[in-house]
Tab-separated table of C-alpha atoms in Angstrom:
chain	number	residue	atom	x	y	z
A	13	MET	CA	-18.390	209.067	-8.306
A	14	ILE	CA	-14.565	209.970	-9.093
A	15	GLY	CA	-13.711	209.368	-12.693
A	16	ASP	CA	-15.538	208.411	-15.934
A	17	ILE	CA	-17.612	205.320	-17.118
A	18	LYS	CA	-16.299	205.054	-20.633
A	19	GLU	CA	-18.832	203.815	-22.546
A	20	ASN	CA	-16.595	201.586	-24.696
A	21	LYS	CA	-15.705	199.803	-21.530
A	22	TYR	CA	-18.887	199.177	-19.900
A	23	ASP	CA	-22.633	199.290	-19.777
A	24	VAL	CA	-24.647	201.364	-17.602
A	25	THR	CA	-28.336	201.092	-16.777
A	26	TYR	CA	-30.432	201.748	-13.555
A	27	GLU	CA	-33.212	199.978	-12.023
A	28	ASP	CA	-34.835	201.154	-8.785
A	29	GLY	CA	-31.896	203.720	-7.835
A	30	ILE	CA	-29.313	201.043	-8.303
A	31	ARG	CA	-26.554	201.690	-11.114
A	32	ILE	CA	-26.128	198.462	-13.170
A	33	ILE	CA	-22.651	197.755	-14.505
A	34	THR	CA	-21.818	195.329	-16.863
A	35	SER	CA	-18.159	195.486	-18.021
A	36	LYS	CA	-17.439	194.538	-21.505
A	37	PHE	CA	-13.703	193.725	-20.741
A	38	TRP	CA	-12.407	191.233	-17.939
A	39	GLY	CA	-8.759	192.288	-18.041
A	40	GLU	CA	-5.212	190.469	-17.517
A	41	CYS	CA	-3.478	191.226	-14.119
A	42	GLU	CA	-1.403	188.803	-13.052
A	43	ASP	CA	1.716	190.464	-12.705
A	44	LYS	CA	-0.006	192.687	-10.469
A	45	ILE	CA	-0.128	189.864	-7.674
A	46	GLY	CA	1.623	190.781	-4.943
A	47	SER	CA	2.076	194.624	-5.675
A	48	TYR	CA	0.333	197.652	-4.074
A	49	LEU	CA	-2.426	199.058	-6.156
A	50	GLU	CA	-2.161	202.620	-7.083
A	51	ASP	CA	-4.874	205.186	-8.900
A	52	SER	CA	-3.803	204.857	-11.968
A	53	ASP	CA	-5.043	200.939	-11.684
A	54	TRP	CA	-8.625	202.280	-11.818
A	55	ASP	CA	-10.639	203.960	-14.315
A	56	PHE	CA	-13.574	205.358	-11.845
A	57	ILE	CA	-14.579	204.908	-8.388
A	58	VAL	CA	-17.890	203.573	-6.965
A	59	GLU	CA	-19.758	205.673	-4.553
A	60	GLU	CA	-23.552	205.155	-4.804
A	61	ASP	CA	-25.573	201.679	-4.809
A	62	THR	CA	-24.123	199.780	-7.472
A	63	ASP	CA	-24.210	196.261	-8.952
A	64	PHE	CA	-21.371	195.248	-10.934
A	65	TYR	CA	-21.082	192.383	-13.438
A	66	ALA	CA	-18.389	190.567	-15.424
A	67	PRO	CA	-18.909	189.976	-19.124
A	68	SER	CA	-21.780	187.705	-19.776
A	69	ASN	CA	-21.938	184.848	-22.538
A	70	PHE	CA	-23.192	186.093	-25.880
A	71	GLY	CA	-27.182	186.478	-25.221
A	72	ASP	CA	-27.104	185.489	-21.317
A	73	GLU	CA	-28.848	188.043	-18.993
A	74	ASN	CA	-26.825	189.358	-15.962
A	75	ASN	CA	-26.996	187.001	-12.769
A	76	GLU	CA	-25.626	185.727	-9.790
A	77	ASP	CA	-23.081	183.632	-12.125
A	78	ASN	CA	-21.275	186.738	-13.435
A	79	ILE	CA	-21.940	188.989	-10.398
A	80	ILE	CA	-18.694	190.684	-9.021
A	81	PHE	CA	-20.181	192.871	-6.790
A	82	LYS	CA	-23.059	194.686	-5.107
A	83	TYR	CA	-22.497	197.406	-3.146
A	84	ARG	CA	-24.994	199.458	-0.699
A	85	LYS	CA	-24.642	202.476	1.228
A	86	ASN	CA	-25.377	203.196	4.806
A	87	ILE	CA	-26.613	199.672	5.803
A	88	PHE	CA	-26.404	199.348	9.363
A	89	SER	CA	-26.837	201.257	12.312
A	90	ASP	CA	-24.700	203.578	14.613
A	91	ALA	CA	-25.510	200.649	17.362
A	92	GLU	CA	-24.604	198.191	14.914
A	93	GLN	CA	-21.394	199.600	13.850
A	94	SER	CA	-20.255	200.322	17.360
A	95	GLY	CA	-21.038	196.592	18.520
A	96	ALA	CA	-18.615	195.438	15.578
A	97	TYR	CA	-16.553	197.802	16.385
A	98	GLU	CA	-16.263	197.256	20.080
A	99	GLY	CA	-15.869	193.315	19.832
A	100	LEU	CA	-13.675	192.920	16.552
A	101	LEU	CA	-11.205	195.598	16.994
A	102	GLY	CA	-8.891	193.714	19.434
A	103	ALA	CA	-8.715	190.923	16.759
A	104	ALA	CA	-6.476	192.927	14.971
A	105	GLN	CA	-2.921	192.098	15.736
A	106	PRO	CA	0.903	192.890	14.500
A	107	THR	CA	1.361	189.666	12.364
A	108	GLN	CA	3.704	188.548	9.102
A	109	ASN	CA	1.060	185.499	8.380
A	110	ARG	CA	-0.881	187.797	5.826
A	111	GLY	CA	0.851	186.134	2.154
A	112	MET	CA	0.654	188.585	-0.697
A	113	ALA	CA	-1.727	190.657	0.815
A	114	ALA	CA	0.931	192.174	2.880
A	115	GLY	CA	2.684	193.891	0.284
A	116	PRO	CA	6.209	193.768	-1.143
A	117	LYS	CA	8.553	194.161	1.201
A	118	GLY	CA	9.685	197.815	2.748
A	119	GLU	CA	13.121	199.098	3.449
A	120	LYS	CA	13.379	197.242	6.745
A	121	GLN	CA	11.537	195.202	8.606
A	122	GLY	CA	11.311	196.319	11.864
A	123	GLY	CA	14.512	197.569	12.793
A	124	ARG	CA	16.122	195.093	10.485
A	125	ASP	CA	17.628	195.061	6.894
A	126	TRP	CA	16.218	193.102	4.248
A	127	ALA	CA	18.586	190.658	2.563
A	128	THR	CA	17.006	192.091	-0.896
A	129	ASP	CA	16.592	189.616	-3.988
A	130	VAL	CA	19.259	191.224	-6.162
A	131	GLN	CA	21.436	190.882	-2.967
A	132	VAL	CA	20.736	187.132	-3.009
A	133	GLU	CA	20.779	186.422	-6.640
A	134	ILE	CA	23.959	187.947	-6.739
A	135	MET	CA	25.817	185.583	-3.968
A	136	ASP	CA	23.857	182.547	-5.562
A	137	TYR	CA	25.601	183.282	-8.454
A	138	VAL	CA	29.067	183.825	-7.154
A	139	ILE	CA	29.090	180.397	-5.441
A	140	ASN	CA	27.255	178.746	-8.570
A	141	ARG	CA	28.764	180.413	-11.209
A	142	PRO	CA	30.438	178.178	-14.393
A	143	ASN	CA	33.550	177.120	-14.185
A	144	ASN	CA	34.655	178.952	-17.483
A	145	SER	CA	33.424	182.131	-16.218
A	146	THR	CA	34.743	185.107	-14.503
A	147	LEU	CA	32.727	187.482	-12.056
A	148	PHE	CA	32.782	190.113	-14.905
A	149	GLU	CA	32.638	188.839	-18.498
A	150	GLU	CA	33.488	191.012	-21.183
A	151	GLU	CA	30.336	190.413	-22.968
A	152	GLY	CA	28.591	192.167	-20.477
A	153	ASP	CA	29.090	192.519	-16.849
A	154	PRO	CA	26.651	189.520	-14.825
A	155	ILE	CA	26.484	191.141	-11.789
A	156	ASP	CA	25.406	194.339	-13.500
A	157	ASN	CA	23.116	192.258	-15.579
A	158	ILE	CA	21.439	190.979	-12.117
A	159	LYS	CA	20.772	194.898	-10.970
A	160	LYS	CA	19.466	195.654	-13.905
A	161	LYS	CA	17.121	192.735	-13.725
A	162	TYR	CA	15.595	194.139	-10.514
A	163	LEU	CA	15.338	198.119	-11.605
A	164	ASN	CA	11.437	199.136	-11.062
A	165	VAL	CA	10.818	195.474	-9.607
A	166	GLU	CA	9.115	194.983	-6.588
A	167	ASP	CA	10.639	192.827	-3.866
A	168	SER	CA	9.100	189.361	-3.179
A	169	THR	CA	6.418	189.635	-0.290
A	170	ARG	CA	8.967	187.455	2.251
A	171	GLY	CA	12.208	187.713	2.900
A	172	ILE	CA	15.424	187.515	5.009
A	173	VAL	CA	17.498	189.869	6.758
A	174	TRP	CA	21.172	190.871	7.411
A	175	LEU	CA	22.221	190.221	11.308
A	176	ARG	CA	23.731	193.912	11.190
A	177	SER	CA	25.486	193.493	14.680
A	178	LYS	CA	27.290	190.036	13.123
A	179	ILE	CA	28.636	191.842	10.355
A	180	SER	CA	29.782	195.234	12.608
A	181	ASP	CA	31.095	192.846	15.088
A	182	ALA	CA	33.543	191.433	12.005
A	183	GLY	CA	34.882	194.178	11.074
A	184	TYR	CA	32.637	195.496	8.153
A	185	ASN	CA	31.434	198.877	7.578
A	186	TYR	CA	27.810	198.086	7.289
A	187	ASP	CA	26.768	200.575	5.149
A	188	THR	CA	29.052	199.688	2.652
A	189	PHE	CA	29.135	196.251	3.326
A	190	PHE	CA	27.927	194.291	0.302
A	191	GLU	CA	29.462	196.496	-2.577
A	192	ASP	CA	32.473	195.816	-0.469
A	193	LYS	CA	32.285	192.132	-1.321
A	194	ILE	CA	31.512	192.401	-4.435
A	195	ALA	CA	34.832	194.241	-5.046
A	196	GLU	CA	36.731	191.336	-2.839
A	197	TRP	CA	34.913	188.500	-4.849
A	198	GLU	CA	35.786	190.405	-8.099
A	199	SER	CA	39.989	189.920	-6.893
A	200	MET	CA	39.821	186.115	-5.816
A	201	GLY	CA	39.895	183.205	-7.972
A	202	LEU	CA	37.006	181.591	-8.500
A	203	GLU	CA	36.772	178.711	-5.758
A	204	ASP	CA	37.669	181.415	-3.088
A	205	ALA	CA	35.042	184.036	-4.100
A	206	SER	CA	32.253	181.005	-4.071
A	207	THR	CA	33.442	179.697	-0.501
A	208	ASP	CA	33.672	183.523	1.160
A	209	ALA	CA	30.238	184.147	-0.547
A	210	GLN	CA	28.722	181.049	0.812
A	211	ARG	CA	30.381	181.972	4.059
A	212	ILE	CA	29.072	184.911	3.814
A	213	LYS	CA	25.185	183.802	3.087
A	214	THR	CA	25.182	181.314	6.004
A	215	THR	CA	27.019	183.401	8.410
A	216	PHE	CA	25.392	187.237	8.116
A	217	ILE	CA	21.950	186.146	7.239
A	218	SER	CA	18.980	185.478	9.676
A	219	ASP	CA	17.790	182.028	8.862
A	220	THR	CA	14.203	182.820	9.831
A	221	THR	CA	11.887	184.272	6.985
A	222	TYR	CA	10.104	187.420	7.209
A	223	ALA	CA	6.950	189.439	5.712
A	224	ASN	CA	5.652	192.879	6.209
A	225	VAL	CA	3.934	193.306	9.732
A	226	VAL	CA	0.544	194.376	9.287
A	227	LEU	CA	-2.246	194.678	11.862
A	228	SER	CA	-4.852	192.078	10.789
A	229	GLY	CA	-6.017	188.880	12.647
A	230	ILE	CA	-9.173	186.500	12.658
A	231	ALA	CA	-12.477	186.187	14.706
A	232	GLY	CA	-15.055	183.375	14.961
A	233	PHE	CA	-13.905	179.943	13.872
A	234	PHE	CA	-11.092	177.888	12.289
A	235	ASP	CA	-10.930	174.615	10.550
A	236	ARG	CA	-8.309	171.773	11.204
A	237	TYR	CA	-4.838	171.781	10.051
A	238	PRO	CA	-1.925	169.714	10.586
A	239	ARG	CA	-0.566	171.133	13.429
A	240	ILE	CA	-3.694	172.195	15.199
A	241	PRO	CA	-5.965	169.245	14.229
A	242	TYR	CA	-9.304	170.225	15.584
A	243	GLY	CA	-11.994	172.566	15.054
A	244	ARG	CA	-11.898	175.825	17.536
A	245	ALA	CA	-12.496	179.103	18.357
A	246	THR	CA	-10.176	181.789	17.543
A	247	SER	CA	-7.070	182.598	19.689
A	248	TYR	CA	-8.913	186.437	19.932
A	249	THR	CA	-12.747	185.016	20.209
A	250	GLU	CA	-11.956	181.893	22.719
A	251	HIS	CA	-10.315	184.839	25.302
A	252	ASN	CA	-12.738	187.723	24.808
A	253	ARG	CA	-15.699	186.101	24.597
A	254	GLU	CA	-18.216	188.341	25.769
A	255	THR	CA	-16.399	191.467	24.122
A	256	TYR	CA	-16.803	189.346	20.697
A	257	GLU	CA	-20.352	188.826	21.128
A	258	LYS	CA	-20.699	192.309	20.601
A	259	CYS	CA	-20.726	192.015	17.120
A	260	TYR	CA	-23.765	189.714	16.677
A	261	PRO	CA	-26.470	192.353	15.810
A	262	PHE	CA	-24.048	193.553	13.230
A	263	MET	CA	-23.689	190.210	11.659
A	264	ARG	CA	-27.184	189.116	12.029
A	265	LYS	CA	-27.999	192.170	10.035
A	266	LEU	CA	-24.962	191.535	7.142
A	267	ALA	CA	-26.768	187.956	7.091
A	268	ASN	CA	-30.234	189.357	6.213
A	269	GLU	CA	-28.782	191.904	3.560
A	270	PHE	CA	-26.725	189.029	1.896
A	271	ALA	CA	-30.031	186.834	1.504
A	272	ASN	CA	-32.339	189.903	-0.137
A	273	LEU	CA	-28.949	190.540	-1.961
A	274	LEU	CA	-27.827	187.662	-3.322
A	275	PRO	CA	-30.111	184.768	-2.505
A	276	LYS	CA	-28.548	182.160	-4.678
A	277	ARG	CA	-25.270	182.656	-3.723
A	278	TYR	CA	-26.379	182.894	0.192
A	279	ASN	CA	-28.616	179.761	-0.119
A	280	VAL	CA	-25.595	177.885	-0.945
A	281	GLN	CA	-23.645	179.081	1.747
A	282	ALA	CA	-26.412	178.363	3.995
A	283	ASN	CA	-26.787	175.248	2.899
A	284	ALA	CA	-23.407	174.499	3.569
A	285	ALA	CA	-23.392	176.305	6.884
A	286	ASN	CA	-26.152	174.294	8.320
A	287	LYS	CA	-24.041	171.128	7.778
A	288	LEU	CA	-21.920	172.736	10.717
A	289	ASP	CA	-22.638	172.463	14.462
A	290	GLU	CA	-24.058	176.244	14.937
A	291	ARG	CA	-21.343	176.958	17.408
A	292	PHE	CA	-18.921	177.170	14.819
A	293	ARG	CA	-20.787	179.964	13.096
A	294	VAL	CA	-19.538	183.370	14.235
A	295	ALA	CA	-23.158	184.645	15.590
A	296	GLY	CA	-25.138	181.192	15.685
A	297	LYS	CA	-27.402	179.304	13.447
A	298	ASP	CA	-28.700	183.293	12.249
A	299	THR	CA	-25.637	183.824	9.855
A	300	PRO	CA	-23.719	181.569	7.395
A	301	PHE	CA	-20.254	182.839	8.439
A	302	THR	CA	-17.521	180.905	10.002
A	303	THR	CA	-14.999	183.408	10.286
A	304	ILE	CA	-14.307	187.129	10.305
A	305	THR	CA	-10.794	188.930	8.959
A	306	VAL	CA	-10.645	191.870	10.840
A	307	ASN	CA	-7.712	194.424	9.594
A	308	LYS	CA	-6.334	197.728	10.824
A	309	ASN	CA	-5.451	200.535	8.533
A	310	PHE	CA	-4.023	197.553	6.273
A	311	ARG	CA	-3.175	198.332	2.685
A	312	THR	CA	-3.754	194.791	1.197
A	313	ALA	CA	-1.229	194.237	-2.066
A	314	SER	CA	-3.229	192.885	-4.976
A	315	HIS	CA	-4.149	189.562	-4.344
A	316	ARG	CA	-7.446	186.457	-4.330
A	317	ASP	CA	-8.864	185.316	-1.135
A	318	ALA	CA	-8.261	181.519	-0.779
A	319	GLY	CA	-9.767	178.893	1.590
A	320	ASP	CA	-13.558	180.609	1.531
A	321	LEU	CA	-16.409	178.147	0.184
A	322	ASN	CA	-16.138	179.097	-3.836
A	323	GLU	CA	-20.028	179.358	-4.049
A	324	GLY	CA	-20.484	181.650	-1.781
A	325	PHE	CA	-19.570	185.215	-1.183
A	326	SER	CA	-17.063	187.502	0.883
A	327	ASN	CA	-19.044	190.097	2.741
A	328	LEU	CA	-16.955	193.428	3.331
A	329	THR	CA	-17.507	196.307	5.922
A	330	VAL	CA	-15.957	198.962	7.464
A	331	VAL	CA	-16.076	200.541	11.097
A	332	ALA	CA	-14.302	203.215	12.477
A	333	LYS	CA	-14.315	205.889	15.148
A	334	ASP	CA	-12.513	208.600	13.011
A	335	LYS	CA	-14.585	208.564	9.435
A	336	ASN	CA	-12.081	211.378	7.693
A	337	TRP	CA	-9.545	209.211	6.107
A	338	GLN	CA	-9.084	209.294	2.284
A	339	GLY	CA	-8.045	206.900	-0.046
A	340	GLY	CA	-8.223	203.416	0.808
A	341	TYR	CA	-10.321	202.753	-1.976
A	342	LEU	CA	-10.696	198.744	-2.804
A	343	VAL	CA	-9.570	198.424	-6.315
A	344	LEU	CA	-10.067	195.177	-8.845
A	345	PRO	CA	-7.570	196.257	-11.666
A	346	GLU	CA	-8.915	193.647	-14.056
A	347	PHE	CA	-11.832	195.438	-14.367
A	348	ARG	CA	-10.586	198.798	-13.774
A	349	VAL	CA	-12.887	199.800	-10.676
A	350	GLY	CA	-12.505	200.692	-7.167
A	351	ILE	CA	-15.219	201.237	-4.453
A	352	ASN	CA	-15.143	203.824	-1.598
A	353	ILE	CA	-16.496	201.926	0.930
A	354	ARG	CA	-17.101	203.782	4.466
A	355	PRO	CA	-18.452	203.009	7.663
A	356	GLY	CA	-22.261	201.884	7.640
A	357	ASP	CA	-21.559	200.387	4.075
A	358	LEU	CA	-21.720	197.158	2.869
A	359	LEU	CA	-20.071	195.151	-0.013
A	360	LEU	CA	-20.561	191.472	-1.521
A	361	ILE	CA	-17.939	190.573	-3.580
A	362	ASN	CA	-16.144	187.362	-5.231
A	363	ASN	CA	-13.002	187.835	-3.569
A	364	HIS	CA	-11.842	184.663	-4.792
A	365	ALA	CA	-12.376	185.369	-8.405
A	366	GLY	CA	-11.439	188.857	-8.941
A	367	ILE	CA	-7.743	190.037	-7.886
A	368	HIS	CA	-8.110	193.038	-5.375
A	369	GLY	CA	-6.403	195.119	-3.403
A	370	ASN	CA	-6.715	198.710	-1.583
A	371	THR	CA	-4.409	202.321	-2.964
A	372	GLU	CA	-2.268	204.279	-0.269
A	373	LEU	CA	-4.720	205.090	3.080
A	374	LEU	CA	-4.371	208.549	3.856
A	375	PRO	CA	-4.979	209.640	7.692
A	376	PRO	CA	-7.149	213.295	8.326
A	377	GLU	CA	-4.418	216.469	8.134
A	378	GLY	CA	-2.465	216.660	11.490
A	379	VAL	CA	-3.133	212.822	12.259
A	380	ALA	CA	-0.637	209.784	11.999
A	381	ILE	CA	-2.047	206.734	10.202
A	382	GLU	CA	-0.490	205.166	13.929
A	383	ASP	CA	-3.402	207.115	15.469
A	384	MET	CA	-6.200	206.235	13.423
A	385	GLU	CA	-8.531	203.340	13.214
A	386	ARG	CA	-10.132	202.046	10.101
A	387	ILE	CA	-11.471	198.770	10.449
A	388	SER	CA	-12.348	196.533	7.448
A	389	LEU	CA	-14.301	193.281	8.041
A	390	VAL	CA	-14.515	190.617	5.469
A	391	CYS	CA	-17.128	187.514	6.848
A	392	TYR	CA	-17.030	184.286	5.246
A	393	PHE	CA	-17.491	180.700	5.155
A	394	ARG	CA	-14.456	178.231	5.449
A	395	GLU	CA	-14.723	175.384	3.001
A	396	LYS	CA	-12.586	173.375	5.324
A	397	MET	CA	-15.032	173.762	7.981
A	398	LEU	CA	-17.309	171.094	6.476
A	399	GLU	CA	-14.941	168.585	7.737
A	400	LEU	CA	-15.750	169.589	11.694
A	401	GLY	CA	-17.339	167.110	13.785
A	402	SER	CA	-19.773	168.187	16.482
A	403	TRP	CA	-18.088	170.389	19.292
A	404	GLU	CA	-17.951	168.157	21.852
A	405	TYR	CA	-16.204	165.810	19.134
A	406	GLU	CA	-13.594	168.737	17.947
A	407	THR	CA	-13.054	169.635	21.366
A	408	LEU	CA	-12.792	165.786	22.757
A	409	ARG	CA	-9.954	165.877	19.572
A	410	ARG	CA	-8.174	169.224	21.265
A	411	ASN	CA	-8.386	167.550	24.727
A	412	PHE	CA	-6.861	164.144	23.562
A	413	VAL	CA	-3.880	166.596	21.599
A	414	ASP	CA	-3.315	168.090	25.152
A	415	TYR	CA	-3.435	164.761	27.244
A	416	ARG	CA	-0.492	163.306	24.973
A	417	ARG	CA	1.061	166.531	25.379
A	418	LYS	CA	1.330	166.860	28.585
A	419	ASP	CA	1.925	163.094	29.220
A	420	LYS	CA	5.656	162.696	29.916
A	421	GLU	CA	5.236	158.459	29.781
A	422	HIS	CA	3.501	158.621	26.416
A	423	PRO	CA	6.362	156.719	24.129
A	424	LEU	CA	6.332	159.658	21.494
A	425	TRP	CA	6.436	162.269	24.518
A	426	LYS	CA	9.872	164.914	23.992
A	427	PRO	CA	10.625	168.322	25.120
A	428	LEU	CA	8.718	170.668	23.349
A	429	TRP	CA	6.643	167.930	21.541
A	430	ASN	CA	3.089	169.320	20.304
A	431	GLY	CA	1.039	166.113	20.977
A	432	VAL	CA	0.414	165.691	17.333
A	433	SER	CA	1.591	162.290	15.221
A	434	GLU	CA	1.202	161.115	12.084
A	435	LYS	CA	-1.843	158.583	11.715
A	436	MET	CA	-2.953	159.369	15.536
A	437	TRP	CA	-6.558	159.757	14.517
A	438	ALA	CA	-6.405	155.946	13.141
A	439	THR	CA	-5.339	154.326	16.331
A	440	ASP	CA	-6.521	152.364	19.089
A	441	GLU	CA	-5.045	154.950	21.793
A	442	TRP	CA	-7.322	157.532	20.199
A	443	TYR	CA	-10.633	155.637	19.752
A	444	ASP	CA	-9.996	153.881	23.275
A	445	TYR	CA	-10.061	157.965	24.340
A	446	LEU	CA	-13.316	158.829	22.577
A	447	ARG	CA	-15.012	155.938	23.470
A	448	THR	CA	-14.170	156.585	27.406
A	449	ASN	CA	-14.335	160.226	26.960
A	450	GLY	CA	-17.386	160.332	24.619
A	451	SER	CA	-19.477	157.722	24.165
A	452	GLN	CA	-19.097	154.038	22.044
A	453	GLU	CA	-21.908	156.192	19.945
A	454	MET	CA	-19.539	158.954	19.073
A	455	LEU	CA	-16.744	156.519	17.766
A	456	SER	CA	-19.549	154.459	15.927
A	457	GLU	CA	-20.482	158.251	13.953
A	458	TYR	CA	-17.119	159.674	13.522
A	459	HIS	CA	-14.742	156.495	13.075
A	460	PRO	CA	-17.088	153.542	11.635
A	461	GLU	CA	-13.956	151.910	10.875
A	462	ALA	CA	-12.890	151.319	14.767
A	463	VAL	CA	-16.046	149.256	15.196
A	464	GLU	CA	-16.387	147.158	11.782
A	465	GLU	CA	-12.679	146.533	12.774
A	466	LYS	CA	-13.464	145.407	16.559
A	467	SER	CA	-16.907	143.356	14.874
A	468	THR	CA	-14.464	141.705	12.124
A	469	LEU	CA	-12.077	140.004	14.954
A	470	GLU	CA	-15.030	139.421	17.436
A	471	GLY	CA	-16.398	137.419	14.992
A	472	PHE	CA	-13.533	135.334	13.808
A	473	PHE	CA	-12.723	134.522	17.198
A	474	ALA	CA	-16.346	133.362	17.580
């Protein structure tokens, strides 16, 4: 263990060689959401088999209702780890789609410079400042006040970028451009400064919002959402099925350990999974997970997970070729505890209740972070998967979307149309397609309203 467990903060007992820690507090850390966690955010690091509990209600014993995490060392064999590594490594690809977990913006977005939060607020002030104000007030400089507001405050997790080439082509010195503009706006009248600031904002800033690029992706299966309204294998799983299936032994071992360590939580999740077509589960009927998030060398900022089954539990593991890194602790700042999860270990954790993130990951001496491979796997059950029908039904929904997208005679067709339209799943067009390409029984099962409507009309005209 690293650090000290303070008696005034935690109760500690041992049972069958497992250390059991019950926190006496649940801290307030909402201000840390979206920020990176540091070593100052933990009192101790768990490195041995441990059960960790949130404070229980007075007189209640610890149970699966107040469990925060269970950590077990050396659960997976080398062969199981190798299969997971080979089967899932390719799912971690550059992405900007990790929200708060991607962390605050760095100095640059690729080769682009961020339009910082303070710069954006200054422009908005110049554009919208009251008619009776000047840019520099006697009672205080509004621009300086905005700058002071952002001192020691990390930028937001998404943002916009300056169009450097356009700024240079317009004859500005890019390095001093923004401060030069502030000086210009000071010398202008209110209306002229507002017009010029609006021009700068619309001309020299990209319309696209960006976030930090991280190496992350999903394997397994995913639910519907408006732009892709059908259940499906993730892109990685669909295009790399044989490789993906190498993770099956690892996932089945994980499911068995979940059942042994948290039987109540496991049963809730397994019962939900049993309502699904088993082809939507990460390794078939033996696993109560639908989806795997795969992260490579990804230092997550503070966040809570969303979308997983609330009564279930997340299962986190790490696989890697090079096992000599330091840091990268998973920290729960509300409890001031971290876990040093290493390859072969298992962490069952309440990711949607507790704020969590990683400290900095330090590669072995002489190795660049880009040249190492620490792969973390988060396995969970996506609650919205319960809205899906059978594999065949979801496949027909997908085929119907593709059919419409490719049909240039369709009344809604236009270039780049994705085949999706409002209320498309309650139309005769879809009902007829499902009846013809599926079956009348499938139509009756998933759209009884279509059959009832037809029966009502037939009765009316009988």
